[in-house]
C-alpha angles and dihedrals in degrees: 000000000000091000092058108114091226091057092047093050096046101040100085104036126079089204098039087143089071103023108047133050121238127213105249128188109236141130106253110224133181092224133040097194096128140015090234091069087074097052097101123051122196116203095226097059102026105103130077135164108246138161118246087251090057092046092049102034103025142234135235089279101035124046095214130238096268095052088050091050092045089052091050093049091048092049096047095045122199141166115331094233091053093048091048090052093048091047091049091054092045089052088053092051091046092052092046092049092049093048093243087120127031121252115242090251093053092046091052092048090051093048091051093046091051095045111117092229095052112107100188089252098116089248116128109200125210089256093054091045092049093048093049092047090050091050091049090049091050089052092052090049093050093244092123132018113193106211092212089059106033130033116239091235097052110136110232127204117248101199095205092057098046116121110255092247091059100039091067089062097048103037090115089061095044100053 
């Protein structure tokens, strides 16, 4: 919807993720002492302008989505390997939201802008496209690991060592 405030804020900026606030559905609270203070949301006081970093990582009045998920994972328990994998992915999301790591879109824009064939004319030639696709493929295969895109401590999935209960869910990625 073009009249949605989030669309209006993000339309003009390449880095809207870091530049513009988004309208986020929360219960505004004067204290963030416990996660339970956010259990009930009233429609009248449930929206606040926040950056993506604030939505994901929290503020003094909102715990953030990742801390809520981390709390849930901790409370529900599970297999250590699964929890380590989930925490690794949450660390990646946290670092992308905070700007510590580039988003995939920003990384791709930077690679295109720095490509020797790019002429700053918004045209992406077949050569540029092919080089970017190859680089993306090499990342997925573990051949390269751009430090501005992926943390050095990111846990990767070795399909042959996945527990049986998880391998059913990721077979498409492992074949």
